[in-house]
JSON list of C-alpha atoms in Angstrom, two decimals:
[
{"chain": "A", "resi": 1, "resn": "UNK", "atom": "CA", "xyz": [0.00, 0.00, 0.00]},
{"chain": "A", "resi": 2, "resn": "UNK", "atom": "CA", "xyz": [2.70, 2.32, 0.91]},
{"chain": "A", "resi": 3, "resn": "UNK", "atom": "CA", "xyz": [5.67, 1.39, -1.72]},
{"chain": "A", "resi": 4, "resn": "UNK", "atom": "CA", "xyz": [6.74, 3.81, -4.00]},
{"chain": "A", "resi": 5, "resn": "UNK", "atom": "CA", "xyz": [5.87, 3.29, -7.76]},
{"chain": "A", "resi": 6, "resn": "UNK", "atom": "CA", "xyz": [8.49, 3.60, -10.07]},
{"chain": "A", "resi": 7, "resn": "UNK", "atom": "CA", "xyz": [7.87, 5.21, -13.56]},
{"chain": "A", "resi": 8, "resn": "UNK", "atom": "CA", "xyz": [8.31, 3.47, -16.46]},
{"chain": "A", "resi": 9, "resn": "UNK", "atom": "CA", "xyz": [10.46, 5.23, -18.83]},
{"chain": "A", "resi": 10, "resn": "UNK", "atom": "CA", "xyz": [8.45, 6.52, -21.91]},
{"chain": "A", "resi": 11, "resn": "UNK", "atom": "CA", "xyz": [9.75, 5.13, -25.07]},
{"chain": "A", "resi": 12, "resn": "UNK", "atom": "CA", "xyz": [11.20, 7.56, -28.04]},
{"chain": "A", "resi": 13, "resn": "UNK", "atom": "CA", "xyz": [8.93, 8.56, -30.61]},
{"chain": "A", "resi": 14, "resn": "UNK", "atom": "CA", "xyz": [9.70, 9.67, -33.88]},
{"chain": "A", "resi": 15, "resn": "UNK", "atom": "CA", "xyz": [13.15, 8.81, -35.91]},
{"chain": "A", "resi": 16, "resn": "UNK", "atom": "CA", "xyz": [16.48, 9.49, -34.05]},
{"chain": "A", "resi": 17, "resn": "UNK", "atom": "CA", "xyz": [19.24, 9.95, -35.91]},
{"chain": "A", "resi": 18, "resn": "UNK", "atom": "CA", "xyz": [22.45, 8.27, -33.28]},
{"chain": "A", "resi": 19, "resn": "UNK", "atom": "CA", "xyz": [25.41, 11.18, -33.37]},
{"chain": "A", "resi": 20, "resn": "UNK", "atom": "CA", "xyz": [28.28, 10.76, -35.70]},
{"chain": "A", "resi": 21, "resn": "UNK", "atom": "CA", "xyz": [31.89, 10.10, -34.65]},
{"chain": "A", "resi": 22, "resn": "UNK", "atom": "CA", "xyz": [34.04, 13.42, -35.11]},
{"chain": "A", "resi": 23, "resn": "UNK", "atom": "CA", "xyz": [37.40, 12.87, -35.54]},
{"chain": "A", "resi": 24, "resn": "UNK", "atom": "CA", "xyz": [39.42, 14.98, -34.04]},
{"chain": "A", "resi": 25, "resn": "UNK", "atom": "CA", "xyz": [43.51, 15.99, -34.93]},
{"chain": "A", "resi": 26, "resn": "UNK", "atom": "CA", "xyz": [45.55, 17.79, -32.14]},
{"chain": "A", "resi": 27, "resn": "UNK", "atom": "CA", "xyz": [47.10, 20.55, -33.04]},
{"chain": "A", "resi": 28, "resn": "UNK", "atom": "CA", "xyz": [50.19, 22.34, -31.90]},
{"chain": "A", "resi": 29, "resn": "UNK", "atom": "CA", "xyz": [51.07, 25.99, -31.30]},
{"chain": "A", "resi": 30, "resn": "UNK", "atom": "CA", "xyz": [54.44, 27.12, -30.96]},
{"chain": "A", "resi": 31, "resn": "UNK", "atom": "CA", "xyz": [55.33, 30.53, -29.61]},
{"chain": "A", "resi": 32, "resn": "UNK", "atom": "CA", "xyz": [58.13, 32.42, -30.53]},
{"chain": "A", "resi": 33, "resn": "UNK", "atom": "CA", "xyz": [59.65, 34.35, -27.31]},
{"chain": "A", "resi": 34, "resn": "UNK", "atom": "CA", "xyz": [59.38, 37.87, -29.09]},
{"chain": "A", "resi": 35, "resn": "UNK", "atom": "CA", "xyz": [55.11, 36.81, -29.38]},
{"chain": "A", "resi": 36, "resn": "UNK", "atom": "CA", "xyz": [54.85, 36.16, -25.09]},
{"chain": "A", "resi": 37, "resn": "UNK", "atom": "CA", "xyz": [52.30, 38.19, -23.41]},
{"chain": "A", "resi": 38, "resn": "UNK", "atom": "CA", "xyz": [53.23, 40.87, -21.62]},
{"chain": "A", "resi": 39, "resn": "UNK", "atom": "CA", "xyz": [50.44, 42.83, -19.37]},
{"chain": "A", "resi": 40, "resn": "UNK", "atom": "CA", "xyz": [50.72, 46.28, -19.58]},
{"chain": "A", "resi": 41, "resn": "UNK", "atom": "CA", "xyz": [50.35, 48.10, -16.04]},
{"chain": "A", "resi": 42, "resn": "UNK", "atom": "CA", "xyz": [46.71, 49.60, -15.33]},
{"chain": "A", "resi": 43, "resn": "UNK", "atom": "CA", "xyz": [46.68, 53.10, -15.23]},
{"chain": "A", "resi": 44, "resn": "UNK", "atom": "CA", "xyz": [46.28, 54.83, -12.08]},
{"chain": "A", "resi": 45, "resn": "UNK", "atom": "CA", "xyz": [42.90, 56.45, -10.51]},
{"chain": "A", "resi": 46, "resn": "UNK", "atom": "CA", "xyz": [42.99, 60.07, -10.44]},
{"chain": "A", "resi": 47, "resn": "UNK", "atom": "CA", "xyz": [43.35, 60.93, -6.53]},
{"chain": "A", "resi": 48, "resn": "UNK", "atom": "CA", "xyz": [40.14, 61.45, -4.85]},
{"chain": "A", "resi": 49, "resn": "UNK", "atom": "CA", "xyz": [39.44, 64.20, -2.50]},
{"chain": "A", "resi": 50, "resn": "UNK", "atom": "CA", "xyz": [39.40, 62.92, 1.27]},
{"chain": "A", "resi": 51, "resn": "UNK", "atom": "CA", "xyz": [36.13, 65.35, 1.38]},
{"chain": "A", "resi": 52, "resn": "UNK", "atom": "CA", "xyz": [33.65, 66.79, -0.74]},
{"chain": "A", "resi": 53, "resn": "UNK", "atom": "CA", "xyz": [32.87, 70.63, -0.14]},
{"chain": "A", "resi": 54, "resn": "UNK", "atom": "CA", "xyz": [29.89, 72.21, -0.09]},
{"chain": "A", "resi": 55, "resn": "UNK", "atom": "CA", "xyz": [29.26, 75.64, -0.77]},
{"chain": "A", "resi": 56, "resn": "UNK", "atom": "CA", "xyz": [26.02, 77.21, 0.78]},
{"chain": "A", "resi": 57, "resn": "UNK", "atom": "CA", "xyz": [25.06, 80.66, -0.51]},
{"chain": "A", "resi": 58, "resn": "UNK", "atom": "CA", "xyz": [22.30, 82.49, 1.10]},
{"chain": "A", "resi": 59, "resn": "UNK", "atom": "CA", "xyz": [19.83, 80.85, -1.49]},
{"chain": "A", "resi": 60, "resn": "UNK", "atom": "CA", "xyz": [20.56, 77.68, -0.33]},
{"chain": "A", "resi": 61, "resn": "UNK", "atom": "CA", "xyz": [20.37, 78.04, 2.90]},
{"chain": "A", "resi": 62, "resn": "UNK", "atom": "CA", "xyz": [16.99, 79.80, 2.79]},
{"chain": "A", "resi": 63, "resn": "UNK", "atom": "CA", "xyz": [15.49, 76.98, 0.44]},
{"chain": "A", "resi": 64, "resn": "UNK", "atom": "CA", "xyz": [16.75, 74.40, 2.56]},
{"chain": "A", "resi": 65, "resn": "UNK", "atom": "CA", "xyz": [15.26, 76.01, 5.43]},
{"chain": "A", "resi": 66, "resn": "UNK", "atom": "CA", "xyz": [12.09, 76.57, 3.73]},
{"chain": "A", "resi": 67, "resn": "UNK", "atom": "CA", "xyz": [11.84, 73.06, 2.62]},
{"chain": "A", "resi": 68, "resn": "UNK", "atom": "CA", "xyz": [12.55, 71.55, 6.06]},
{"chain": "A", "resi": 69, "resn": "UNK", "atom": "CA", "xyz": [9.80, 73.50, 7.39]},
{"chain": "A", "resi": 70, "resn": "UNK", "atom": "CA", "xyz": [7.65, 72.22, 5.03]},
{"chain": "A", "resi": 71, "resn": "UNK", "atom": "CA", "xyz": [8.40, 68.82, 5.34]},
{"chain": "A", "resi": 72, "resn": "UNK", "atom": "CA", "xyz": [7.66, 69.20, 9.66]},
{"chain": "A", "resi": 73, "resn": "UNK", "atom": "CA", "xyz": [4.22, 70.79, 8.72]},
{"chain": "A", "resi": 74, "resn": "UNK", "atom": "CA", "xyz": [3.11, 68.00, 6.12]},
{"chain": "A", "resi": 75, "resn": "UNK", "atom": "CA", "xyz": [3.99, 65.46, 8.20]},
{"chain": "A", "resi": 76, "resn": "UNK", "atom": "CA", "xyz": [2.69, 67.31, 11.73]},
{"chain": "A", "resi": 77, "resn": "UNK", "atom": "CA", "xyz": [-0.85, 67.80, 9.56]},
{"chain": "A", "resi": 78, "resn": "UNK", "atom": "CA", "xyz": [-0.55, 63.99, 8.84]},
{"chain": "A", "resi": 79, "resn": "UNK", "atom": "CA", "xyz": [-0.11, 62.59, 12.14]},
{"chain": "A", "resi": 80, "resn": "UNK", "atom": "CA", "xyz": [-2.79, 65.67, 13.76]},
{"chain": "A", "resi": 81, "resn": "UNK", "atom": "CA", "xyz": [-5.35, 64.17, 11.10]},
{"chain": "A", "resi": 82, "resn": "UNK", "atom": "CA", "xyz": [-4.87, 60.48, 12.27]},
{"chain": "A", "resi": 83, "resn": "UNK", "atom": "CA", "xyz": [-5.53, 61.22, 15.83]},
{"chain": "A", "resi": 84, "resn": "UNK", "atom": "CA", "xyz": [-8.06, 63.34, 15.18]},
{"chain": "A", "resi": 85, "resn": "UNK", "atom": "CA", "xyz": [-9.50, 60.22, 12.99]},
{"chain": "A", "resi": 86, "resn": "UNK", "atom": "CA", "xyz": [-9.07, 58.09, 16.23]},
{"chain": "A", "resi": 87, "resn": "UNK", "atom": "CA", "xyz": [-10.89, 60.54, 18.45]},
{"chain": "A", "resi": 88, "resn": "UNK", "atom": "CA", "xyz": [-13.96, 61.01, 16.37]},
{"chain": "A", "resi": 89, "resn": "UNK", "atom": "CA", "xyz": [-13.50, 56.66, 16.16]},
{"chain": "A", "resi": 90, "resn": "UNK", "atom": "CA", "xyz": [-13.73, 56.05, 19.92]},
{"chain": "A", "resi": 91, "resn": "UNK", "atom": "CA", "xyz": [-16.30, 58.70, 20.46]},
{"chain": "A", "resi": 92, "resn": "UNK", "atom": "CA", "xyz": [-19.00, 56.89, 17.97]},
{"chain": "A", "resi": 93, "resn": "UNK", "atom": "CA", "xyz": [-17.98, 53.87, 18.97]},
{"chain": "A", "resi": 94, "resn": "UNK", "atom": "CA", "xyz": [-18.51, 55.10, 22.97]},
{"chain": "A", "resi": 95, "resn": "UNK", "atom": "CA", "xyz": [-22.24, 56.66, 21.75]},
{"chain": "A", "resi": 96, "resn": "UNK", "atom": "CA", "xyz": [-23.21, 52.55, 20.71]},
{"chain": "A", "resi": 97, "resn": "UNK", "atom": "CA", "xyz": [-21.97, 51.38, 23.49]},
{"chain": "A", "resi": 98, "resn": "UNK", "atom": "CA", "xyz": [-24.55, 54.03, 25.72]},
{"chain": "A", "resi": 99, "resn": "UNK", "atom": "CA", "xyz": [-27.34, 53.17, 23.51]},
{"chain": "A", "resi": 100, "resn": "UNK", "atom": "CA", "xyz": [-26.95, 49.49, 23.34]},
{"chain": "A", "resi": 101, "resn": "UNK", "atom": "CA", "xyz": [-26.67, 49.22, 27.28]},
{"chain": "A", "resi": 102, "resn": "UNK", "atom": "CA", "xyz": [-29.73, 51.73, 27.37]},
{"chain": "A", "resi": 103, "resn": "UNK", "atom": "CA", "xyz": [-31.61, 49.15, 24.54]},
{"chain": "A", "resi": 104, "resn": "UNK", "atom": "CA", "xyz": [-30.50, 46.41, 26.46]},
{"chain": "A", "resi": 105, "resn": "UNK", "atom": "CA", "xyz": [-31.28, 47.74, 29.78]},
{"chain": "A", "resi": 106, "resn": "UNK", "atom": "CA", "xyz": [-35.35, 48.67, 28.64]},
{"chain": "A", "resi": 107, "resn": "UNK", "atom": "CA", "xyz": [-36.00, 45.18, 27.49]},
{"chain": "A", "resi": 108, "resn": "UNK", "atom": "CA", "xyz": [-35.11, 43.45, 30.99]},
{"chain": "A", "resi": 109, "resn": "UNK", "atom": "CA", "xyz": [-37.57, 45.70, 32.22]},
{"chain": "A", "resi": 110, "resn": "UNK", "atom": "CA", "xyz": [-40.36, 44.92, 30.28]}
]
């Protein structure tokens, strides 16, 4: 019940053509000591600074400043809207809860 089945192998189909024998003749090569390899040396990198410089001009500065305080406000306006999203969240959720008890409450009265 639990022995493995092994496949049977599928047979070919169509015509196959067995390879042919390739004969094959070594060869020599001779070098001649003026045709040896010689590497040439790599050129050399151009030195690199040790590090970069960075000019700010007055322009610069001002749009970098002006960007960063963009960047604070877009993300403080994010994160204000998502709490303000989870306030408004627990408040209707704390309204069902009042009238569900009060529903729940008026029928065990009855």
């Amino acid at each position: 019940m639990l022995r493995p089945k092994v496949p049977d192998m599928p047979q070919p189909t169509g015509h196959i053509n067995p390879p042919t024998a390739r004969v094959v003749e070594p060869t020599a090569v001779i070098q001649q000591a003026s045709q040896l390899y010689t590497p040439t040396p790599a050129p050399l990198p151009a030195p690199v600074p040790a590090r970069p410089t960075v000019q700010l001009t007055p322009g610069t500065a001002l749009a970098l400043v002006g960007g960063g305080t963009a960047v604070v406000l877009v993300v403080g306006v994010v994160l204000v809207s998502l709490l303000l999203a989870v306030a408004v969240t627990a408040a209707s959720v704390a309204v069902c809860a009042v009238v569900l008890r009060s529903l729940t409450a008026s029928q065990h009265r009855r």
